[in-house]
Amino acid sequence: MKTSQLAVIAALSSLAIHPLSADPEVPKGYNTIIPPEILTPDKVDTAYLGELVFDDGRPSEETSQKLYDHLVYLRAVEVFLNWMPACSIEALRVGHLQAGVTEAHHVGITEDLMDSNPLFLTGNTDTVYASAMLDLERDGPTVVEIPPNCGPGTVNDAFFRFVVDMGAPGPDRGQGGKYLILPPDYIGMPIAFSQAGQVVPVTVEGKTESYYVVQSPSYTNWLILRGFLVDGKPDASVKMFKDGLKIYPLKDAKRPPQMKFLNLSKKVLNTIHANNEMFYEELNHVIQKEPVGLVDPELRGLAAAIGIEKGKPFKPDARTAELLKEAAAVGNGMARAISFDARDPAAFIYEDSQWKTAFIGGDYRWLKDGGHGGRYQDARTMFFYFATVNTPAMAAKMVGVGSQYAWIDRDKEGDFLNGSETYRLNIPADVPAKDFWSVVVYDPQTRSQLQTDQPLPSLNSKKSEYETNADGSVDLYFGPRAPEGKEANWIQTVRGKGWFAILRIYGPLESWFDQSWKPGEIELME
């Protein structure tokens, strides 16, 4: 007999002679044995709620109230974390309104680049922004005419999901063209297209033209376009947008309204969602405005569980309001822990490095392992807590097209970056950027540009005048004062405040993706 067979027989014999446990007793009140794991004790001690009291499995009045309150609290925390993308778009919408961008043909433009005055999640100082809010419920199908040579552009829906790219990474491939954005409930003239971005002929009042056609899941959509600097100046891109960008309802195609451009440079405005109980008011506006199909029933049900439901007033009582206030504080704290104390190894781009990726998992939909692992919820939370613009062009490998990002908030030793100290960062030679690269410094509180005596807290390979080392590398310095003789390569920080930085690579080349090139670490200078 084989050894393995003998082993199995011996094991079975052992079980027969030595039972695993004594015969369980029949509990009082039952006729048969009841598995203990399905029963609830009369008293249960918990770490967060203290003692829970039950009478034959039925909660006492005090325990029941405690559990219901906790349930509202838990769901409200989940609402904060999972609905953050929607509230971020809502804050952008409100910020645009405050800046005077109230119609489709109104565009906010950073004529003098984006400086540190506007509160705008990790906005760059390197490109000319042209920004507009589309209201497809009000205007119906809306046309966006993109001029040739437009840089990366994107439309995101009311849940900050990708709708379509425009410009260089879009279907027009930088040649310009007309895009038609259809509302989610579009009915009317027959416009058939088999895939998003397909060129489709559309006839309006006897005039037929070709459009790149997409349909958005939401009424509110954010259009954000970027124009590159020419000779280090924004003038050419400003002119490109003012001369060539047009946005109007399709019904007005024969007589589109005159475009209105509003300069957002140096503008004091806020486009960032609330981190307190006001967050839920922002969300209520989104749910009331957008169609029911914006998100799945599971996510809608989470909001409804705390009183936010389409077609119904959101009026939390005093008890619920206190729970929402607490939940928002904890949700905000969780988002900050996820962002600034990353524990997922996938957050880091390189081994033994502090540089992190904005797209953990490398998917703009935040699908883990292609969807087999479900939604990468913490990765999505981290991104939308400190960033905007969701596009495959920022997550996928697109050599020479689009942009790639790395961000850092700790020095080489793993300590948070301190605005009272002086640091050095070496950018090795041959940066893999077809277009340009830059480093911009941000405030961990607002996640916007750090406000210092430098209106543009950054260094840009196209517009900045800086010194290069003999080996072609560049040393950047960060601190409240410039090291002697290093003023050209210095970015100012604020004493007593923290900071973090983002490295941007526009037109990333192969050595970025295969990691044969990598930035240095930020080192504290003695």
Coordinates of C-alpha atoms in Angstrom, one line a residue:
M1 CA 0.0 0.0 0.0
K2 CA 1.3 3.5 -0.9
T3 CA 2.5 5.7 1.9
S4 CA 0.0 8.4 1.0
Q5 CA -2.9 6.0 1.4
L6 CA -1.6 4.9 4.8
A7 CA -1.4 8.5 5.9
V8 CA -5.1 9.1 4.9
I9 CA -6.3 6.0 6.8
A10 CA -4.3 7.0 9.9
A11 CA -5.8 10.5 9.8
L12 CA -9.4 9.2 9.5
S13 CA -8.8 6.7 12.3
S14 CA -7.5 9.5 14.5
L15 CA -10.7 11.4 13.9
A16 CA -12.9 8.4 14.8
I17 CA -11.1 7.7 18.0
H18 CA -10.6 11.4 19.1
P19 CA -13.6 13.6 18.3
L20 CA -12.8 17.2 17.5
S21 CA -15.0 18.5 20.3
A22 CA -17.6 17.3 22.8
D23 CA -21.2 17.0 21.7
P24 CA -22.8 20.5 21.8
E25 CA -25.7 21.1 24.1
V26 CA -29.2 21.9 23.0
P27 CA -29.7 25.6 24.0
K28 CA -32.5 26.4 26.4
G29 CA -35.8 27.0 24.4
Y30 CA -34.8 24.8 21.5
N31 CA -35.4 21.2 20.5
T32 CA -32.3 20.8 18.5
I33 CA -28.7 21.8 18.4
I34 CA -28.3 25.4 17.3
P35 CA -24.9 26.6 15.9
P36 CA -23.6 29.2 18.4
E37 CA -22.3 31.4 15.6
I38 CA -25.8 32.3 14.4
L39 CA -27.0 33.4 17.9
T40 CA -26.7 36.9 19.5
P41 CA -25.6 37.2 23.1
D42 CA -27.7 39.4 25.5
K43 CA -24.7 41.7 25.8
V44 CA -22.0 42.5 23.2
D45 CA -19.0 44.7 24.0
T46 CA -17.8 46.7 20.9
A47 CA -14.8 48.9 20.5
Y48 CA -16.6 51.9 19.0
L49 CA -20.2 51.7 20.3
G50 CA -19.6 50.3 23.8
E51 CA -22.1 47.7 25.1
L52 CA -25.0 46.6 23.0
V53 CA -27.9 45.0 24.8
F54 CA -30.3 42.4 23.4
D55 CA -33.2 40.5 24.8
D56 CA -33.4 37.2 23.0
G57 CA -31.8 38.8 19.9
R58 CA -34.0 41.9 20.1
P59 CA -32.1 45.2 20.6
S60 CA -33.0 47.4 23.5
E61 CA -34.4 50.9 22.7
E62 CA -31.1 52.5 23.6
T63 CA -29.1 50.0 21.6
S64 CA -31.4 50.4 18.6
Q65 CA -31.0 54.1 18.6
K66 CA -27.2 53.8 18.9
L67 CA -27.1 51.4 16.0
Y68 CA -29.3 53.5 13.7
D69 CA -27.2 56.6 14.5
H70 CA -24.1 54.7 13.6
L71 CA -25.6 53.4 10.4
V72 CA -26.4 56.9 9.3
Y73 CA -22.8 57.9 10.2
L74 CA -21.3 55.0 8.3
R75 CA -23.3 55.7 5.2
A76 CA -22.5 59.4 5.4
V77 CA -18.8 58.6 5.5
E78 CA -19.2 56.3 2.5
V79 CA -21.1 59.1 0.7
F80 CA -18.3 61.5 1.3
L81 CA -15.7 59.2 -0.1
N82 CA -17.7 57.7 -3.0
W83 CA -19.5 60.8 -4.2
M84 CA -16.4 63.1 -4.1
P85 CA -16.1 63.1 -7.9
A86 CA -19.6 64.6 -8.3
C87 CA -19.1 67.2 -5.6
S88 CA -15.8 68.2 -7.2
I89 CA -17.5 68.9 -10.5
E90 CA -20.3 70.7 -8.6
A91 CA -17.7 73.0 -7.0
L92 CA -16.1 73.7 -10.4
R93 CA -19.6 74.6 -11.7
V94 CA -20.2 77.0 -8.9
G95 CA -16.8 78.5 -9.2
H96 CA -17.3 79.1 -12.9
L97 CA -20.6 80.8 -12.1
Q98 CA -18.9 83.1 -9.6
A99 CA -16.3 84.0 -12.2
G100 CA -19.1 85.0 -14.7
V101 CA -19.0 81.8 -16.8
T102 CA -22.7 81.4 -17.0
E103 CA -23.5 80.3 -20.5
A104 CA -22.2 77.7 -22.9
H105 CA -20.4 80.3 -25.0
H106 CA -18.7 81.8 -21.9
V107 CA -15.1 80.5 -21.4
G108 CA -12.8 81.1 -18.5
I109 CA -9.2 81.5 -19.9
T110 CA -5.9 81.9 -18.1
E111 CA -4.4 84.6 -20.3
D112 CA -1.5 85.1 -18.0
L113 CA -1.4 81.4 -17.0
M114 CA -2.9 80.0 -13.8
D115 CA -1.3 81.6 -10.7
S116 CA -1.8 80.8 -7.0
N117 CA -4.8 83.1 -6.5
P118 CA -7.5 80.7 -7.7
L119 CA -8.3 77.8 -5.5
F120 CA -8.1 75.1 -8.2
L121 CA -7.1 71.5 -7.4
T122 CA -3.4 71.1 -8.6
G123 CA -3.8 73.4 -11.5
N124 CA -0.6 73.9 -13.6
T125 CA 1.3 77.1 -14.3
D126 CA 2.5 75.7 -17.7
T127 CA -0.4 75.8 -20.1
V128 CA -3.2 78.2 -21.1
Y129 CA -6.4 76.8 -19.7
A130 CA -9.7 77.3 -21.5
S131 CA -12.5 76.1 -19.3
A132 CA -16.3 76.0 -19.8
M133 CA -19.3 74.3 -18.2
L134 CA -21.9 72.7 -20.5
D135 CA -25.5 72.4 -19.4
L136 CA -27.1 69.9 -21.8
E137 CA -30.5 70.1 -20.0
R138 CA -30.7 73.8 -20.7
D139 CA -29.1 73.8 -24.2
G140 CA -29.7 70.4 -25.6
P141 CA -27.0 68.9 -28.0
T142 CA -24.0 71.3 -27.8
V143 CA -21.3 71.9 -30.3
V144 CA -17.7 72.5 -29.4
E145 CA -15.4 73.7 -32.2
I146 CA -11.8 73.0 -31.5
P147 CA -9.1 75.0 -33.3
P148 CA -6.1 73.3 -34.9
N149 CA -3.0 72.8 -32.7
C150 CA -5.0 72.7 -29.5
G151 CA -3.2 70.9 -26.7
P152 CA -4.8 68.1 -24.6
G153 CA -8.5 68.7 -24.0
T154 CA -11.2 66.6 -22.2
V155 CA -14.9 66.6 -21.4
N156 CA -15.9 65.0 -18.1
D157 CA -19.4 64.3 -16.9
A158 CA -21.1 65.3 -13.6
F159 CA -19.5 62.3 -11.9
F160 CA -16.1 63.3 -13.3
R161 CA -16.1 60.4 -15.7
F162 CA -14.4 60.5 -19.1
V163 CA -16.7 61.5 -22.0
V164 CA -14.2 62.4 -24.8
D165 CA -10.8 63.8 -25.4
M166 CA -10.2 66.7 -27.8
G167 CA -7.1 68.2 -29.4
A168 CA -3.9 66.2 -29.5
P169 CA -5.1 63.1 -27.7
G170 CA -8.6 63.3 -29.1
P171 CA -10.0 61.9 -32.4
D172 CA -9.1 65.1 -34.2
R173 CA -5.4 64.4 -33.4
G174 CA -4.7 68.1 -33.0
Q175 CA -6.1 69.0 -36.4
G176 CA -9.2 70.7 -35.0
G177 CA -12.8 69.8 -35.6
K178 CA -16.4 70.0 -34.4
Y179 CA -17.6 67.9 -31.5
L180 CA -21.3 67.3 -30.8
I181 CA -22.1 66.5 -27.1
L182 CA -25.5 64.8 -26.8
P183 CA -27.5 64.9 -23.5
P184 CA -28.3 61.6 -21.7
D185 CA -32.0 61.7 -22.7
Y186 CA -31.5 62.9 -26.2
I187 CA -34.5 62.5 -28.5
G188 CA -35.0 64.4 -31.7
M189 CA -33.3 64.3 -35.1
P190 CA -31.8 60.9 -35.9
I191 CA -28.1 60.9 -35.1
A192 CA -26.7 57.4 -35.3
F193 CA -23.1 56.6 -34.3
S194 CA -21.7 53.2 -33.4
Q195 CA -18.9 54.5 -31.1
A196 CA -18.0 57.6 -29.2
G197 CA -16.0 60.1 -31.3
Q198 CA -17.1 58.7 -34.6
V199 CA -17.5 61.3 -37.4
V200 CA -21.2 61.6 -38.2
P201 CA -22.9 63.9 -40.7
V202 CA -25.6 66.1 -39.1
T203 CA -28.1 68.4 -40.9
V204 CA -29.4 71.5 -39.2
E205 CA -31.8 73.8 -41.1
G206 CA -30.7 72.4 -44.4
K207 CA -26.9 72.6 -43.6
T208 CA -25.0 69.3 -43.3
E209 CA -21.7 69.2 -41.4
S210 CA -19.5 66.5 -39.9
Y211 CA -19.1 66.1 -36.1
Y212 CA -17.3 63.9 -33.7
V213 CA -20.4 62.7 -31.8
V214 CA -20.5 61.5 -28.2
Q215 CA -23.3 61.2 -25.6
S216 CA -22.8 62.1 -22.0
P217 CA -24.5 60.3 -19.1
S218 CA -25.1 63.7 -17.4
Y219 CA -26.5 67.2 -18.1
T220 CA -23.6 69.1 -16.5
N221 CA -20.2 68.6 -18.2
W222 CA -16.9 70.2 -17.8
L223 CA -14.8 71.1 -20.9
I224 CA -11.2 71.8 -20.1
L225 CA -8.7 72.6 -22.9
R226 CA -5.0 73.4 -22.7
G227 CA -2.8 75.4 -25.0
F228 CA 1.0 75.1 -25.1
L229 CA 3.4 78.0 -24.7
V230 CA 5.2 79.3 -27.7
D231 CA 8.7 80.8 -27.0
G232 CA 7.8 80.5 -23.3
K233 CA 4.8 82.8 -23.7
P234 CA 1.0 82.2 -23.6
D235 CA 0.1 84.7 -26.3
A236 CA -0.2 82.3 -29.2
S237 CA -2.5 79.9 -27.4
V238 CA -4.6 82.7 -26.1
K239 CA -5.1 83.9 -29.6
M240 CA -5.7 80.4 -30.8
F241 CA -8.6 80.0 -28.4
K242 CA -10.1 83.4 -28.9
D243 CA -10.0 83.1 -32.6
G244 CA -10.9 79.4 -33.0
L245 CA -12.8 78.1 -30.0
K246 CA -16.6 78.1 -30.4
I247 CA -19.3 76.6 -28.1
Y248 CA -23.0 76.8 -28.9
P249 CA -26.2 74.8 -28.8
L250 CA -26.7 72.8 -32.0
K251 CA -30.0 74.5 -32.6
D252 CA -28.0 77.8 -33.0
A253 CA -25.5 76.3 -35.4
K254 CA -26.5 78.7 -38.2
R255 CA -26.4 81.8 -35.9
P256 CA -24.1 80.9 -33.0
P257 CA -23.8 83.5 -30.2
Q258 CA -20.6 85.5 -29.9
M259 CA -18.0 84.0 -27.7
K260 CA -17.2 85.7 -24.4
F261 CA -13.8 85.0 -22.8
L262 CA -13.2 85.9 -19.1
N263 CA -9.6 86.0 -17.8
L264 CA -9.2 83.8 -14.8
S265 CA -5.6 84.7 -14.2
K266 CA -5.1 86.4 -10.8
K267 CA -8.8 85.8 -10.1
V268 CA -9.7 85.0 -6.5
L269 CA -12.3 82.2 -6.6
N270 CA -12.9 78.7 -5.2
T271 CA -13.5 75.6 -7.3
I272 CA -13.0 73.0 -4.5
H273 CA -15.7 71.0 -2.8
A274 CA -16.4 71.4 0.9
N275 CA -14.7 69.2 3.5
N276 CA -17.5 69.7 6.1
E277 CA -21.2 69.1 6.2
M278 CA -21.7 71.5 3.3
F279 CA -20.5 68.6 1.2
Y280 CA -23.9 67.0 1.4
E281 CA -25.6 70.2 0.3
E282 CA -23.4 70.2 -2.8
L283 CA -24.3 66.6 -3.4
N284 CA -28.0 67.3 -3.1
H285 CA -27.8 69.8 -5.9
V286 CA -26.1 67.3 -8.1
I287 CA -28.7 64.6 -7.5
Q288 CA -31.6 67.0 -8.0
K289 CA -30.1 68.3 -11.2
E290 CA -28.9 65.1 -12.9
P291 CA -30.9 62.2 -14.4
V292 CA -31.5 59.2 -12.2
G293 CA -29.3 57.1 -14.5
L294 CA -26.2 59.2 -13.6
V295 CA -25.0 56.4 -11.2
D296 CA -26.1 52.9 -10.3
P297 CA -28.9 52.2 -7.8
E298 CA -26.3 51.1 -5.2
L299 CA -24.6 54.5 -5.1
R300 CA -28.0 56.4 -5.3
G301 CA -29.2 54.2 -2.4
L302 CA -26.2 55.3 -0.3
A303 CA -27.2 58.9 -0.7
A304 CA -30.9 58.2 -0.1
A305 CA -30.0 56.5 3.2
I306 CA -28.9 59.9 4.6
G307 CA -31.9 61.8 3.1
I308 CA -30.5 62.9 -0.3
E309 CA -33.0 61.6 -3.0
K310 CA -34.0 63.1 -6.3
G311 CA -37.3 64.9 -6.2
K312 CA -37.4 65.1 -2.4
P313 CA -36.2 68.0 -0.1
F314 CA -33.0 67.4 1.8
K315 CA -33.8 68.6 5.3
P316 CA -31.9 66.6 8.0
D317 CA -33.2 67.0 11.5
A318 CA -30.9 68.2 14.3
R319 CA -29.7 64.7 15.3
T320 CA -29.0 63.7 11.7
A321 CA -27.2 67.0 11.0
E322 CA -24.8 66.4 13.8
L323 CA -24.1 62.9 12.5
L324 CA -23.4 64.3 9.0
K325 CA -21.1 66.9 10.5
E326 CA -19.1 64.2 12.2
A327 CA -19.2 61.9 9.2
A328 CA -17.8 64.7 6.9
A329 CA -15.0 65.4 9.3
V330 CA -14.0 61.7 9.4
G331 CA -14.5 61.3 5.6
N332 CA -12.2 64.2 5.0
G333 CA -9.7 62.8 7.4
M334 CA -9.8 59.4 5.7
A335 CA -9.3 61.1 2.3
R336 CA -6.3 62.9 3.7
A337 CA -4.9 59.6 5.1
I338 CA -5.4 57.9 1.8
S339 CA -3.7 60.7 -0.1
F340 CA -0.8 61.7 2.2
D341 CA -0.1 58.4 4.0
A342 CA -0.3 56.0 1.1
R343 CA 0.0 52.3 2.3
D344 CA -0.7 50.6 -1.0
P345 CA 2.6 49.7 -2.7
A346 CA 0.9 50.3 -6.1
A347 CA 0.8 54.0 -5.2
F348 CA 4.5 54.3 -5.7
I349 CA 6.0 54.5 -9.1
Y350 CA 9.5 53.3 -8.2
E351 CA 11.0 51.0 -5.6
D352 CA 12.6 52.7 -2.6
S353 CA 11.2 56.1 -3.8
Q354 CA 8.7 58.7 -2.5
W355 CA 7.3 59.5 -6.0
K356 CA 3.7 58.5 -6.4
T357 CA 1.3 58.0 -9.3
A358 CA -2.0 59.8 -9.6
F359 CA -3.7 56.8 -11.2
I360 CA -3.1 53.9 -8.9
G361 CA -3.7 50.8 -10.9
G362 CA -3.2 52.6 -14.2
D363 CA -6.9 52.8 -15.1
Y364 CA -8.9 56.0 -15.5
R365 CA -12.0 54.1 -14.5
W366 CA -10.2 52.9 -11.3
L367 CA -10.8 49.3 -12.1
K368 CA -8.6 46.9 -10.2
D369 CA -6.9 44.2 -12.3
G370 CA -9.1 45.0 -15.3
G371 CA -12.2 44.9 -13.2
H372 CA -11.6 41.5 -11.6
G373 CA -10.8 43.2 -8.3
G374 CA -13.8 45.5 -8.6
R375 CA -13.5 49.3 -8.2
Y376 CA -10.2 50.7 -6.7
Q377 CA -12.2 52.9 -4.4
D378 CA -9.3 54.3 -2.4
A379 CA -7.4 55.1 -5.6
R380 CA -10.4 57.0 -6.9
T381 CA -10.7 58.9 -3.6
M382 CA -7.0 59.8 -3.6
F383 CA -7.1 61.2 -7.2
F384 CA -10.2 63.3 -6.8
Y385 CA -9.2 64.7 -3.4
F386 CA -6.3 66.5 -5.0
A387 CA -6.7 66.4 -8.7
T388 CA -9.1 67.1 -11.6
V389 CA -9.4 66.1 -15.3
N390 CA -10.0 62.4 -15.9
T391 CA -8.8 61.0 -19.2
P392 CA -7.1 57.8 -20.5
A393 CA -4.4 60.1 -21.9
M394 CA -3.2 60.7 -18.3
A395 CA -3.3 57.0 -17.3
A396 CA -2.5 55.0 -20.4
K397 CA 0.8 54.6 -22.2
M398 CA 0.7 57.0 -25.1
V399 CA 4.2 57.7 -26.2
G400 CA 4.7 61.3 -27.3
V401 CA 1.1 62.2 -26.7
G402 CA -0.8 63.5 -23.7
S403 CA 0.8 63.9 -20.3
Q404 CA 2.1 61.9 -17.3
Y405 CA 2.4 62.9 -13.7
A406 CA 4.3 62.0 -10.6
W407 CA 3.8 63.6 -7.2
I408 CA 5.7 63.7 -4.0
D409 CA 5.0 64.9 -0.4
R410 CA 8.0 63.5 1.5
D411 CA 11.7 63.8 1.4
K412 CA 14.2 61.0 0.8
E413 CA 14.0 59.9 4.5
G414 CA 10.2 59.7 4.4
D415 CA 9.5 62.9 6.4
F416 CA 6.8 65.3 5.2
L417 CA 8.1 68.3 3.3
N418 CA 8.4 71.3 5.6
G419 CA 8.2 74.8 4.3
S420 CA 10.7 76.0 6.9
E421 CA 13.4 73.8 5.6
T422 CA 15.5 73.9 2.4
Y423 CA 15.6 71.0 0.0
R424 CA 17.2 70.0 -3.3
L425 CA 15.7 67.9 -6.1
N426 CA 17.9 66.7 -9.0
I427 CA 16.2 66.3 -12.4
P428 CA 18.5 64.0 -14.5
A429 CA 19.5 64.9 -18.0
D430 CA 17.4 63.9 -21.0
V431 CA 14.0 64.3 -19.4
P432 CA 11.7 62.1 -21.5
A433 CA 9.3 64.9 -22.6
K434 CA 8.7 65.6 -26.2
D435 CA 7.0 68.9 -25.4
F436 CA 8.2 70.1 -22.0
W437 CA 8.5 69.2 -18.3
S438 CA 7.7 71.2 -15.1
V439 CA 7.6 71.0 -11.4
V440 CA 4.8 72.9 -9.5
V441 CA 4.5 73.3 -5.7
Y442 CA 1.2 72.9 -3.9
D443 CA -0.4 73.5 -0.5
P444 CA -1.6 70.3 1.3
Q445 CA -4.5 72.2 2.8
T446 CA -6.1 73.5 -0.4
R447 CA -4.3 71.1 -2.8
S448 CA -4.0 74.3 -4.9
Q449 CA -0.8 76.2 -5.8
L450 CA 1.2 77.3 -2.8
Q451 CA 0.7 81.0 -2.2
T452 CA 4.0 82.7 -1.8
D453 CA 5.8 85.8 -3.1
Q454 CA 6.1 83.9 -6.4
P455 CA 2.8 84.1 -8.2
L456 CA 3.8 81.0 -10.2
P457 CA 5.4 78.6 -7.8
S458 CA 7.0 76.4 -10.4
L459 CA 9.9 75.8 -12.8
N460 CA 9.1 75.0 -16.5
S461 CA 11.6 73.8 -19.0
K462 CA 10.0 76.0 -21.7
K463 CA 9.5 79.3 -20.0
S464 CA 11.8 79.4 -17.0
E465 CA 15.4 80.6 -17.2
Y466 CA 17.4 78.2 -15.0
E467 CA 20.9 76.9 -14.6
T468 CA 21.9 73.4 -15.9
N469 CA 24.6 71.2 -14.4
A470 CA 27.6 70.1 -16.5
D471 CA 26.0 66.6 -16.9
G472 CA 22.8 68.1 -18.3
S473 CA 20.8 67.6 -15.1
V474 CA 19.0 70.4 -13.3
D475 CA 19.0 70.9 -9.5
L476 CA 15.9 72.6 -8.1
Y477 CA 15.8 74.2 -4.7
F478 CA 12.8 74.6 -2.3
G479 CA 12.8 76.7 0.8
P480 CA 11.6 80.0 2.4
R481 CA 14.8 81.6 1.0
A482 CA 16.9 80.8 -2.0
P483 CA 20.3 79.3 -1.4
E484 CA 23.0 81.8 -2.3
G485 CA 23.6 81.8 -6.1
K486 CA 20.7 79.5 -6.8
E487 CA 17.9 82.0 -7.2
A488 CA 17.1 81.0 -10.8
N489 CA 16.5 77.3 -9.7
W490 CA 14.5 78.2 -6.6
I491 CA 10.8 77.7 -5.7
Q492 CA 9.7 79.5 -2.6
T493 CA 8.0 77.7 0.3
V494 CA 6.2 79.1 3.4
R495 CA 7.7 78.8 6.9
G496 CA 5.4 76.8 9.1
K497 CA 3.5 75.2 6.2
G498 CA 3.8 71.9 4.4
W499 CA 4.0 71.5 0.7
F500 CA 4.0 68.9 -2.0
A501 CA 5.1 68.9 -5.7
I502 CA 4.0 67.5 -9.0
L503 CA 6.4 66.6 -11.8
R504 CA 4.6 66.9 -15.2
I505 CA 5.8 65.3 -18.4
Y506 CA 4.1 66.6 -21.6
G507 CA 4.6 64.3 -24.6
P508 CA 6.1 61.5 -22.5
L509 CA 8.7 59.3 -24.2
E510 CA 9.5 55.6 -23.9
S511 CA 12.1 56.1 -21.2
W512 CA 9.4 57.5 -18.9
F513 CA 7.3 54.4 -19.3
D514 CA 10.1 51.8 -19.1
Q515 CA 11.5 53.7 -16.1
S516 CA 15.0 53.9 -17.5
W517 CA 14.8 57.5 -16.6
K518 CA 13.6 58.6 -13.2
P519 CA 13.7 61.8 -11.1
G520 CA 15.8 62.1 -8.1
E521 CA 14.5 62.2 -4.5
I522 CA 13.9 65.4 -2.6
E523 CA 16.8 65.8 -0.1
L524 CA 16.9 67.9 3.0
M525 CA 19.9 70.3 2.8
E526 CA 21.9 70.9 6.0

